[in-house]
Coordinates of C-alpha atoms in Angstrom, one line a residue:
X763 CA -277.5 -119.8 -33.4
X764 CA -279.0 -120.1 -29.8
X765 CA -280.4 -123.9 -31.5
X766 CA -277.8 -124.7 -32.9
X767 CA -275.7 -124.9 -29.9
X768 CA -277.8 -126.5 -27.5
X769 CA -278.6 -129.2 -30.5
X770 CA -275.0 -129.9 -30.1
X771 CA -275.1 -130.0 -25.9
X772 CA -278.0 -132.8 -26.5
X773 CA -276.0 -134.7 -28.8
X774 CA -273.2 -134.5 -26.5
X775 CA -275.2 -135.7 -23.7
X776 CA -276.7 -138.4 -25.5
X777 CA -273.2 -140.1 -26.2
X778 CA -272.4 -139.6 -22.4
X779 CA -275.3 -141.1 -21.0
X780 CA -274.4 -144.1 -24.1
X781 CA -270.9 -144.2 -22.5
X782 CA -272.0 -144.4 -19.3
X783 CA -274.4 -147.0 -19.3
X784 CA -272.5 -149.6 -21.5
X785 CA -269.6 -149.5 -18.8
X786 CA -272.3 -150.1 -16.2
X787 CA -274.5 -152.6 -17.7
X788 CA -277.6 -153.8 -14.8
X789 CA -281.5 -154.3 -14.1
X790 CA -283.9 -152.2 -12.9
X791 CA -286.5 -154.0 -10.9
X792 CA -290.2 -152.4 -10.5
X793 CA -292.3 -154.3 -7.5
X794 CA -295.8 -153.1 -7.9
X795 CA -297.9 -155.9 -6.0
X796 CA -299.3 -157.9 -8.0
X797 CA -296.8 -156.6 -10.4
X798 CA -293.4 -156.9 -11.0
X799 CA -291.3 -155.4 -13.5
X800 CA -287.4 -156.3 -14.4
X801 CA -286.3 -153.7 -16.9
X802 CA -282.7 -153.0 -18.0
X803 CA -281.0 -149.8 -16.9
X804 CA -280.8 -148.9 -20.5
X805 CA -284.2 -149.1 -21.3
X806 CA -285.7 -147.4 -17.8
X807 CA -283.7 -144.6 -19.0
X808 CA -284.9 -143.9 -22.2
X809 CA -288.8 -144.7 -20.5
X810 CA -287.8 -142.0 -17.8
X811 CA -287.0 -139.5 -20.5
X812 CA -289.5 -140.0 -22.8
X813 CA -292.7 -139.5 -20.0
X814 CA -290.9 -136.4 -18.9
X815 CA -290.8 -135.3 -22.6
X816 CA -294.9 -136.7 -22.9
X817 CA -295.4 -134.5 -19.9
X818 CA -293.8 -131.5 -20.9
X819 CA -295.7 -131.0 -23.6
X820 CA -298.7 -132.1 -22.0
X821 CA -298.7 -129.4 -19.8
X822 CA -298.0 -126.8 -22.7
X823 CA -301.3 -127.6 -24.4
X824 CA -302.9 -127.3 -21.3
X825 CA -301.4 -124.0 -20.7
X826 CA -302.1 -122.9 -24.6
X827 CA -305.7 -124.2 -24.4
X828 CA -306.4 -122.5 -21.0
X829 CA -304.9 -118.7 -22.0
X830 CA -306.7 -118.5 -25.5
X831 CA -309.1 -116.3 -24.1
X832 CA -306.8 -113.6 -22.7
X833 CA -304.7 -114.3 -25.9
X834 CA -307.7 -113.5 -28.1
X835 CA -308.1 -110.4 -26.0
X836 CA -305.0 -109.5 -26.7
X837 CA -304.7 -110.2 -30.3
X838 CA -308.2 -108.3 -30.5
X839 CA -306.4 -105.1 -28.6
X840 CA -303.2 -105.4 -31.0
X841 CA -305.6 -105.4 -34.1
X842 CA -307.4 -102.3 -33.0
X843 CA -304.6 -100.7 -32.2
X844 CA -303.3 -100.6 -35.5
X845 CA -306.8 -99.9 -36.8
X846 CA -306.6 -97.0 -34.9
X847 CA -303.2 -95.7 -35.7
X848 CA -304.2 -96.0 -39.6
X849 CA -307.1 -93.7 -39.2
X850 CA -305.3 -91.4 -36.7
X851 CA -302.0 -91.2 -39.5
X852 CA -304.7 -90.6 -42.0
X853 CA -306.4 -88.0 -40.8
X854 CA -303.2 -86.3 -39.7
X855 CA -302.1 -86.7 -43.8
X856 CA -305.4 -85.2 -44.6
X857 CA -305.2 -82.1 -42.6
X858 CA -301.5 -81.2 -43.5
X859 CA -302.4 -81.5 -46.9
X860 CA -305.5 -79.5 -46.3
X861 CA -308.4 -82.2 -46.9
X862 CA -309.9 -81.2 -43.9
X863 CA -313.5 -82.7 -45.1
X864 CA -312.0 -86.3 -45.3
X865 CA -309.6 -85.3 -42.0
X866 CA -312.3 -84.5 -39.8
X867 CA -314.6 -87.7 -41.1
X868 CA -311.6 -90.3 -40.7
X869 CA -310.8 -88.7 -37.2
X870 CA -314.3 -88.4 -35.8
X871 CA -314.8 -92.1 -36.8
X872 CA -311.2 -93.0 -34.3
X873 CA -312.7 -90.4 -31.4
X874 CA -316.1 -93.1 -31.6
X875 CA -314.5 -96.1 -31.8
X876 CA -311.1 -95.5 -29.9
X877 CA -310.8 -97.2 -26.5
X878 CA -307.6 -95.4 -25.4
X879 CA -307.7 -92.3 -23.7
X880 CA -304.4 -90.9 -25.4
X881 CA -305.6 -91.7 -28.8
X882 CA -309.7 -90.6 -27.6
X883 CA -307.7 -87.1 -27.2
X884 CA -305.4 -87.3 -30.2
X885 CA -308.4 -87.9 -32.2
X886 CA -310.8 -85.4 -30.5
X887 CA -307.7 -82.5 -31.1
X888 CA -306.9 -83.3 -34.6
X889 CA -311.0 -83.5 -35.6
X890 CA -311.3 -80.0 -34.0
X891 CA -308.5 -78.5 -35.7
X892 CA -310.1 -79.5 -39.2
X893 CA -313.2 -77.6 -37.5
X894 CA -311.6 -74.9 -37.4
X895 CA -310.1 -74.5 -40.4
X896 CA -313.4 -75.5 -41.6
X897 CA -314.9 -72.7 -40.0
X898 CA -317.3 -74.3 -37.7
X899 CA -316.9 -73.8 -34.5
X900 CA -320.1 -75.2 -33.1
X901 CA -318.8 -78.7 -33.9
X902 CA -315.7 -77.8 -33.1
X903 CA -316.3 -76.5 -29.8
X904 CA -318.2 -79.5 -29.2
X905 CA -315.4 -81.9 -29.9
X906 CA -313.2 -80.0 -27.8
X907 CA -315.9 -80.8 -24.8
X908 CA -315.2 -85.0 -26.0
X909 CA -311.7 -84.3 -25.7
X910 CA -311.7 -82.9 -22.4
X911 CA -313.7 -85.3 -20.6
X912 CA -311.7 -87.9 -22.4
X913 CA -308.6 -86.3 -21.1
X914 CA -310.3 -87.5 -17.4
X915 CA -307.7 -86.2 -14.7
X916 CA -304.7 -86.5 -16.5
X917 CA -302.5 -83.6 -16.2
X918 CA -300.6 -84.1 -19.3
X919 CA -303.2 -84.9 -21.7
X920 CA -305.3 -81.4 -20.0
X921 CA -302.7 -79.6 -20.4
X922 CA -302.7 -80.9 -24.5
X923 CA -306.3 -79.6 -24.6
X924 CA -306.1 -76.9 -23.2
X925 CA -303.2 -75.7 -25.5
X926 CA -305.0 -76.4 -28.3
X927 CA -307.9 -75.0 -27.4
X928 CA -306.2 -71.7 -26.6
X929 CA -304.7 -71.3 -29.8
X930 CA -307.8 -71.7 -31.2
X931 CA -309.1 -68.8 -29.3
X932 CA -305.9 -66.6 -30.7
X933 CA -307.2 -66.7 -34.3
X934 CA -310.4 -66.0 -33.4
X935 CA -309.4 -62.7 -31.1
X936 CA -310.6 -64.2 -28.3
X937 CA -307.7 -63.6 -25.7
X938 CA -309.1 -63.5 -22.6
X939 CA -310.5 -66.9 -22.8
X940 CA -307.1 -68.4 -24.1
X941 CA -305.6 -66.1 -21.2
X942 CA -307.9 -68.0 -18.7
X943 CA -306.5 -71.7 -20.1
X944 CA -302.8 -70.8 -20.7
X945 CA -302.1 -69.0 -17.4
X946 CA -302.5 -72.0 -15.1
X947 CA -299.6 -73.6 -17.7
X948 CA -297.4 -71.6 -17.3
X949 CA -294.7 -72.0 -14.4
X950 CA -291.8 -70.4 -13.1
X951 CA -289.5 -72.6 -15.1
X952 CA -290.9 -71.2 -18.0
X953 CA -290.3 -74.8 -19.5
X954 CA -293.4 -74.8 -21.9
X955 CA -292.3 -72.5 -24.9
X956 CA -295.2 -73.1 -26.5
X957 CA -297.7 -71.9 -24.2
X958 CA -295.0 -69.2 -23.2
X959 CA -295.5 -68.2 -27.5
X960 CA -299.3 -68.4 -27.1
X961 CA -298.8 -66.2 -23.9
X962 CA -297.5 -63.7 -25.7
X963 CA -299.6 -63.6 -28.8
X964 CA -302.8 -63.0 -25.9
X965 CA -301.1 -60.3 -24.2
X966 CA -300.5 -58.4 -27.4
X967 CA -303.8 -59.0 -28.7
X968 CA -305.3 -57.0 -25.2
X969 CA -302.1 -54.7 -25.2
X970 CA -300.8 -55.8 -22.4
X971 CA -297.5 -54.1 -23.4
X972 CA -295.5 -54.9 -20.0
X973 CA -296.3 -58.8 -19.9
X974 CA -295.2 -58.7 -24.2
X975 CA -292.3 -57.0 -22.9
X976 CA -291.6 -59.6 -19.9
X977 CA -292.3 -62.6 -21.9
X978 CA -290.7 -61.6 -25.4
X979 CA -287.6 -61.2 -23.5
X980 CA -287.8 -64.6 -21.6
X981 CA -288.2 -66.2 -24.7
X982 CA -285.2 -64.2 -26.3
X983 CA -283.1 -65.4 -23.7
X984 CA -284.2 -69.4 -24.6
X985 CA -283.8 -68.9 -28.0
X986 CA -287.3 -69.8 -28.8
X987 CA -288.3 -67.0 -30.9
X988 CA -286.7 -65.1 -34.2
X989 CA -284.7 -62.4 -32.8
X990 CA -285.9 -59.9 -35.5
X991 CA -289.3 -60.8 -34.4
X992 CA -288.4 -60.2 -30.8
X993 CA -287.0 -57.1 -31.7
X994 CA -290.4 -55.6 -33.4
X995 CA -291.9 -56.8 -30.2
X996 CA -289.7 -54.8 -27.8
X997 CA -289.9 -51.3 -29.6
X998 CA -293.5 -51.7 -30.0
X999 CA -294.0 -52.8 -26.1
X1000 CA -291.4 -50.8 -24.7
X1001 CA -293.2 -47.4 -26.9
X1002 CA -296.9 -48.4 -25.1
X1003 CA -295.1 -48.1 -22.0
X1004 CA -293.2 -44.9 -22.5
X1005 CA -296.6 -43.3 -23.6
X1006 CA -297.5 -43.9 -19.6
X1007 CA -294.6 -43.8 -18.0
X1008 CA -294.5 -41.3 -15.6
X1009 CA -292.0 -40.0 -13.2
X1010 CA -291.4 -42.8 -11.0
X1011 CA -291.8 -45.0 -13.4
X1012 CA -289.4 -43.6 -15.7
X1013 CA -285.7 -45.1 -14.6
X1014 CA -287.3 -48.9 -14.7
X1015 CA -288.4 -48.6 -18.1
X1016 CA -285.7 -46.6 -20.0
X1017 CA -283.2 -48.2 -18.0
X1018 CA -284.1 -51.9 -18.9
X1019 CA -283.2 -51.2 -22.5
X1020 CA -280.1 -51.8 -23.9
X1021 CA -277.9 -49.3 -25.4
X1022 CA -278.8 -50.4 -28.9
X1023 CA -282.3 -50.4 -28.4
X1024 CA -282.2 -46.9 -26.8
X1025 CA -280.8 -46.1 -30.0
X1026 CA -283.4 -47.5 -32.5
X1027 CA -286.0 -44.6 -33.7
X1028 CA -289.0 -46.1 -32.2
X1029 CA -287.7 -46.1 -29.6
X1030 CA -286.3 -42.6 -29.2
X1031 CA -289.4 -41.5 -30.3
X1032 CA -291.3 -42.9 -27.4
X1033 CA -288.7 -41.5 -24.9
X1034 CA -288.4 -38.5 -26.1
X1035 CA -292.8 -37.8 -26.4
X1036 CA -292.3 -39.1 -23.0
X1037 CA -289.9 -36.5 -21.6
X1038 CA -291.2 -33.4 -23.3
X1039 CA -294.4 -34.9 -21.7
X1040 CA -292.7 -35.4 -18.3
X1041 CA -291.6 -31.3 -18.6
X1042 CA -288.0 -32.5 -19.8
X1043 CA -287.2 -31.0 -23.0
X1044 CA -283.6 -30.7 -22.3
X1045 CA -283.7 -34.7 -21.8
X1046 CA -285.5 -35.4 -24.6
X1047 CA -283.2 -33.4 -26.8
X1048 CA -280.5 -35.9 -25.8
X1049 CA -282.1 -39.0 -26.1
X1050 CA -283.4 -37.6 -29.9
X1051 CA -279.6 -36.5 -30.8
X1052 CA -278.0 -39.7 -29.5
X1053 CA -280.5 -41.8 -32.3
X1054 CA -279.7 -39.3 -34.8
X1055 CA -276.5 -39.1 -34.4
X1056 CA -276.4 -42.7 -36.0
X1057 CA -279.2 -42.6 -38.1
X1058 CA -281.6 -39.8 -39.5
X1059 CA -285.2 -40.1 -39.5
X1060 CA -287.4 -37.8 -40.6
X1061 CA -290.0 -38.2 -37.4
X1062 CA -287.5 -37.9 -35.0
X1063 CA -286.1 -34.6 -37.1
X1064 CA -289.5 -33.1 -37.2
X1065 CA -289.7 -33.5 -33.3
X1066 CA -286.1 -32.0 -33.1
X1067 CA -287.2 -29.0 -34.8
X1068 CA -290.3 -28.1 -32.3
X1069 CA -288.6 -25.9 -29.6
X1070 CA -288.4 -22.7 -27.9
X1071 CA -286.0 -19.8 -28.7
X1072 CA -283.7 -20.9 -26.0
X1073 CA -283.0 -24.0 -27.1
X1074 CA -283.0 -23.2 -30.5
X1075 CA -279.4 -21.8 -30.9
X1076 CA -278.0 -25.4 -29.1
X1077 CA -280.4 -27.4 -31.5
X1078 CA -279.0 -25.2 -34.5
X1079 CA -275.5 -26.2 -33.7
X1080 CA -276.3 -29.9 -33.7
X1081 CA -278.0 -30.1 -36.7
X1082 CA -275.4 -27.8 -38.6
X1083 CA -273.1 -30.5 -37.8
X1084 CA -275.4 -33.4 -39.1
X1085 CA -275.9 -31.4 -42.4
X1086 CA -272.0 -31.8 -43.2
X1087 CA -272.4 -35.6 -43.6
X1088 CA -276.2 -35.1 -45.0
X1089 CA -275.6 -31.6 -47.5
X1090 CA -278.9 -33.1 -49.8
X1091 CA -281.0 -34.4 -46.4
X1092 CA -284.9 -33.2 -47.3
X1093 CA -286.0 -33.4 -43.8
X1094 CA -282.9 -32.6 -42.1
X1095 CA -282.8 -29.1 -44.2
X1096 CA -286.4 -28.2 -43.0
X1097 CA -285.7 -29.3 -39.2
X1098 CA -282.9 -26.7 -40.0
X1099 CA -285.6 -24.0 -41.2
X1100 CA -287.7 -25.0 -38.6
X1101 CA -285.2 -24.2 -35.7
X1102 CA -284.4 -21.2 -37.6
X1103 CA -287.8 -19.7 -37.4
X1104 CA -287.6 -20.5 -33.3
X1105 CA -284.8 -18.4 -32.9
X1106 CA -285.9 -16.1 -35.1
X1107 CA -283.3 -16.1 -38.0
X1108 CA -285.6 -15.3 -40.5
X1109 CA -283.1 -15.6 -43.6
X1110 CA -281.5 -18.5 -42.8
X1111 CA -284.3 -20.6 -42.2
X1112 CA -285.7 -19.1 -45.7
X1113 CA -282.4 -20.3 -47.1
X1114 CA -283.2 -23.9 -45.7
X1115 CA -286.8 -24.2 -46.4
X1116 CA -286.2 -23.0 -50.0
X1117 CA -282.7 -26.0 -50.1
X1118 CA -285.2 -28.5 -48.7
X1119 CA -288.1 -27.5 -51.2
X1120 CA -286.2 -27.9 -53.8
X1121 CA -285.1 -31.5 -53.1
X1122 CA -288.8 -32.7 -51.8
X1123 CA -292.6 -30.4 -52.2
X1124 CA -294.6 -31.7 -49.2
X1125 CA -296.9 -29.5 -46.8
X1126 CA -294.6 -29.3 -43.8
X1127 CA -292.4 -27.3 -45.9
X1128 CA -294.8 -25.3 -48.0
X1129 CA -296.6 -24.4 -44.1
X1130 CA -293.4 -23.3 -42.5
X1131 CA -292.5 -20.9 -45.8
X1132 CA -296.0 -19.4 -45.5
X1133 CA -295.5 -18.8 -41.5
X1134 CA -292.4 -17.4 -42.4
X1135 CA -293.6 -15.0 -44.8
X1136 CA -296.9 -14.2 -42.4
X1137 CA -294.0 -13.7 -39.6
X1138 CA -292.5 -10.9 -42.2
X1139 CA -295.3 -9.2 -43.2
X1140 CA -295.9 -11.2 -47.1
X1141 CA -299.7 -12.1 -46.9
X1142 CA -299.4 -12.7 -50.5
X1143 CA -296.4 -14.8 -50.1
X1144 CA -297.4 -16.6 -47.0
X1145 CA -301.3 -17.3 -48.8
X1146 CA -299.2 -18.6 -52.0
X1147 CA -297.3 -21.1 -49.8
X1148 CA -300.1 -22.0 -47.4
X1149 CA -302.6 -23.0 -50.8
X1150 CA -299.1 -25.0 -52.0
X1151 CA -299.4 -26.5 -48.8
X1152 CA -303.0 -27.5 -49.4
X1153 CA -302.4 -28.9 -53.3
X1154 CA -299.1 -30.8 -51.8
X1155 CA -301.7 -32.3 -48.8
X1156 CA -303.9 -33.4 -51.9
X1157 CA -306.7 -31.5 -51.0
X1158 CA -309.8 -31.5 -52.8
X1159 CA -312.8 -29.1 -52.7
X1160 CA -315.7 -31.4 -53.2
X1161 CA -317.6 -30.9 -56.8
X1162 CA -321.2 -30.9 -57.4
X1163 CA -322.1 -32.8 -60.0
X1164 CA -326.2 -31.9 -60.3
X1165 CA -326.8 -28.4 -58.1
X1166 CA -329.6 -28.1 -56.6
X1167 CA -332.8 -26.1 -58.3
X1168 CA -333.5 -22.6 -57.7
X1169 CA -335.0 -21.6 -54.1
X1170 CA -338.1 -21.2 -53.6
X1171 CA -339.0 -17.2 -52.6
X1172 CA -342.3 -17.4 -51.4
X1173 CA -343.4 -16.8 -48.9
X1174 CA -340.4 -14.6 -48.1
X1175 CA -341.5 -11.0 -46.4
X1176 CA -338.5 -9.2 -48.0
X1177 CA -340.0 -10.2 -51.9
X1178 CA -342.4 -8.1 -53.0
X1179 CA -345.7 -9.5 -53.6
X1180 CA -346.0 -10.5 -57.7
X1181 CA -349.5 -9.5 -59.2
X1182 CA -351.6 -12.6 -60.1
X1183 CA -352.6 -10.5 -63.4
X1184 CA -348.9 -10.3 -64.6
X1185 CA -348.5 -12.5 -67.4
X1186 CA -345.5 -14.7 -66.9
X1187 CA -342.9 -14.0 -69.8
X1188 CA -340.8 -17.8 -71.1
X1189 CA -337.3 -18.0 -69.4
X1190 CA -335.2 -16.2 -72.4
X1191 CA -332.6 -18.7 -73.8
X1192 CA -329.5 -16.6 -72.6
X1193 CA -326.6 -18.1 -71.9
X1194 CA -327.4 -18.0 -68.2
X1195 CA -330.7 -18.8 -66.6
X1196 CA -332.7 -16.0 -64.2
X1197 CA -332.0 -18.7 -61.4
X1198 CA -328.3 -19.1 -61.9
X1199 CA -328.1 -22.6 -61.7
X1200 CA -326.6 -25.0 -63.8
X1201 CA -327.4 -28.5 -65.0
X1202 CA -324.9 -31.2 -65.7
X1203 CA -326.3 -33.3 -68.3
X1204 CA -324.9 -36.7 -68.4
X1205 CA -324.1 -37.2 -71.6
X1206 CA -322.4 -33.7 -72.7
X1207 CA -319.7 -32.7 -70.4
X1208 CA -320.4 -29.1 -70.7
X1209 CA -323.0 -27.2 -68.3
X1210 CA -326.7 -26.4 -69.6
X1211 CA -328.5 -23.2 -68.4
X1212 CA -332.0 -24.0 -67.0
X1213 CA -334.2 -21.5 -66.2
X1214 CA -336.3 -21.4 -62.9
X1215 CA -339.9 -22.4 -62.5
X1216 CA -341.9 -18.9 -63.0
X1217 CA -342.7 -18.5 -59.3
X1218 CA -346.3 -18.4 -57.7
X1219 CA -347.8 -16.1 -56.4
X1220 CA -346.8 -15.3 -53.1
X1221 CA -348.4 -14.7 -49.5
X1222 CA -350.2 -12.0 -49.1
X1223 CA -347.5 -9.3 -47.3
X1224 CA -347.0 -9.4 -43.2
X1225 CA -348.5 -6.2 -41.7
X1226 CA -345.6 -3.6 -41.4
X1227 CA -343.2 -3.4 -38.5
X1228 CA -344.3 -7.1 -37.3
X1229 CA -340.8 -9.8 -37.4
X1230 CA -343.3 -12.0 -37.0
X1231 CA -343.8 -13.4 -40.4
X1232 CA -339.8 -12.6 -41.0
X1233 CA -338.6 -14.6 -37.6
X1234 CA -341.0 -18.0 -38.8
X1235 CA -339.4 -17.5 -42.4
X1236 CA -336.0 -17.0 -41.4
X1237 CA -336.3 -19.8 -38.7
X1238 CA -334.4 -22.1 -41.1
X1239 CA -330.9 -22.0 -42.8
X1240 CA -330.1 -19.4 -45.6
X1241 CA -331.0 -20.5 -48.9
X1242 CA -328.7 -20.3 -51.9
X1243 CA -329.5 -17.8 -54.4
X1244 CA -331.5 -15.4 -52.5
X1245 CA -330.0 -12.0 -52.8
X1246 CA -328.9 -11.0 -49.6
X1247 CA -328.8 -7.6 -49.5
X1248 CA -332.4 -6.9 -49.3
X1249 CA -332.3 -8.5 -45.9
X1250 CA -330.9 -5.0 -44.6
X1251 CA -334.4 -4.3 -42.7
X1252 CA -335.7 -6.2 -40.2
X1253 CA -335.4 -10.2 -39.2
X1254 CA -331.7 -11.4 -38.4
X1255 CA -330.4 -13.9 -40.5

């Protein structure tokens, strides 16, 4: 458009100039000694123009022929560049699709070739996280090393590294040396989220439950993290610092929490451990009834339950009144039972125990029937309850598959010497061997009787009344087998 219109401005002052010069018709006269020239006006004109055209363009190729070197340069620059940007795209493709092989060749070949410093970085950061998820961090590291010194003294491009080499460290557990690069990062604005997120994964990788706290809120507060996330993050920080809390410290970490989160049963858990831990039972009961009152959880019932006769009968009350919107409650039936046996009401808290029982089998209840019954004077009760305790626990008494073979008696002061002249009758093929030990065989299931070794003879006897050949036999452990009531004289077992 733009030559369109001044196409039309030249024709417009070529009929002008036309116009003018007809209506004022003369000579031009050029004296040059020993020259002289006579030229219309017309034609001088047209001369005049076209040497300032011949000029113009003169000057042009001279100005074209004298900037082709900085124009090559340039041309040369804009070709790499998009060299570079191919193989920086392609090795980003590479490692989002996980071909971390061909990522890490394409982008080590840009990080040796690259003059830029942004792209020397880009390149170096991208090569070492295909290192990574390679598993070799040897070259990685040592990538990271060309990164940083490509970075130079640029704050922003640092600051890229350093990032990236932090969360590096993360997956590999190493937090304090990711604390060391991400604490300088962070300011008081709080502006970079992201090393605020990697901040936060360090600290709860050392357990550093107040900065987790600290942070997970600031990043609440910016929306840059799931709230459910945040959430888990809270109970779990704010129950580390409960477990320490002590007196002092108590207001400033119960009373950050909102009344929600007071309520939630990790939470109430920790406060309340805290308390009875602080010598405040009293407060711990409230701060347990406030998060049952909205929900009921079997840990914070079983901690409910644990008191002393006078606070039993204000517990007892509480929990009554839970039971008539929870009649079928398991756990909430034994806390019952349990608080019963505190204060001592022996038939109610049977009459609980034996409700609960009935709804769920589990050792907590099966234990608190058989210190019931111990408490009333049933020892056969309370031993029925306690083993139903054990089977409900899942506990297993360890079986032998191969015993071990019969002991070996001589040498034993309290066996009397054997005549070497006695013949040495076969082991009879009873149903049980002389030695009383049994021999799985592996591939019958039932147990087959092996008879002992016929023994040698022994040692000649120990003089009588010395322990000293009894005290450097029975130096060592009893041994199985060995009937133990002919150790009545002599040598302590």
């Amino acid at each position: 458009m733009r030559s369109w219109i001044w196409t039309l401005i030249l024709f417009a002052a070529a009929v002008a100039l036309a116009l003018v010069l007809r209506e004022h018709g003369g000579n031009v006269l050029i004296i040059a000694q020993p020259w002289r020239i006579e030229l219309s006006l017309s034609l001088a004109v047209v001369l005049a123009l076209a040497v300032f055209l011949a000029l113009h363009w003169l000057l042009r190729v001279l100005n074209w022929v004298g900037s082709s070197p900085s124009r090559l340069r340039a041309w040369r620059g804009r070709r790499a560049q998009k060299r570079d940007l191919e193989l920086l795209e392609r090795g980003w493709i590479n490692v989002l699709e996980g071909r971390y092989v061909q990522a890490e060749k394409d982008l080590s070949n840009l990080l040796s070739r690259t003059r830029s410093a942004d792209r020397k970085v880009l390149a170096g950061l991208s090569a070492a996280r295909a290192l990574h998820l390679l598993g070799e961090t040897a070259r990685r590291d040592q990538v990271l090393r060309l990164a940083q010194e490509g970075a130079g003294q640029d704050s922003r491009l640092r600051q890229a590294v350093d990032t990236v080499t932090a969360e590096m460290y993360l997956d590999q557990n190493r937090a304090e040396e990711a604390l060391d690069l991400l604490e300088p990062l962070q300011d008081a604005s709080s502006r970079f989220l992201h090393g605020t997120r990697l901040l936060l994964r360090a600290h709860r990788q050392l357990g550093h439950a107040d900065r987790v706290y600290e942070l997970t809120r600031l990043l609440l507060r910016r929306g840059a993290i799931d709230e459910t996330q945040a959430r888990q993050f809270i109970r779990e920080s704010t129950a580390q610092r409960l477990a320490r809390v002590d007196e002092s410290g108590w207001n400033a970490v119960w009373g950050d929490l909102s009344a929600d989160e007071r309520l939630d049963p990790d939470v109430a858990l920790a406060g309340a451990q805290a308390q009875i831990h602080l010598g405040h039972p009293a407060e711990a009961a409230r701060i347990l009834e406030a998060s049952l009152g909205r929900q009921l959880d079997d840990r914070l019932l079983r901690l409910y339950s644990r008191c002393d006769a006078a606070q039993a009968r204000q517990r007892l009350g509480h929990a009554e009144l839970w039971l008539k919107s929870h009649p079928d409650h398991p756990g909430l039936l034994a806390a019952l039972g349990q608080i019963c046996l505190a204060a001592q009401l022996w038939g109610q808290g049977e009459h609980y125990l034996e409700r609960s029982l009935a709804l769920r089998a589990d050792t907590h209840i099966h234990a608190l029937l058989g210190n019931l019954h111990d408490a009333l004077g049933h020892p056969d009760q309370a031993l029925r309850n306690w083993r139903l305790a054990c089977q409900a626990a899942d506990a297993e008494i360890p079986v032998v598959d191969r015993l071990l073979p019969a002991a070996d008696t001589r040498g034993d002061p309290h066996f009397d010497a054997v005549d070497d002249t006695t013949p040495v009758e076969p082991a009879p093929s009873a149903p049980y061997a002389a030695s009383g030990v049994y021999v799985q065989d592996e591939t019958d299931a039932d147990a087959i009787p092996v008879a002992a070794p016929a023994p040698e003879p022994p040692a000649a006897p120990a003089v009588s009344g010395s322990a000293s050949s009894e005290d450097e036999y029975f130096d060592t452990a009893p041994i199985p087998g060995v009937d133990m009531s002919q150790t009545s004289d002599g040598g302590a077992r």
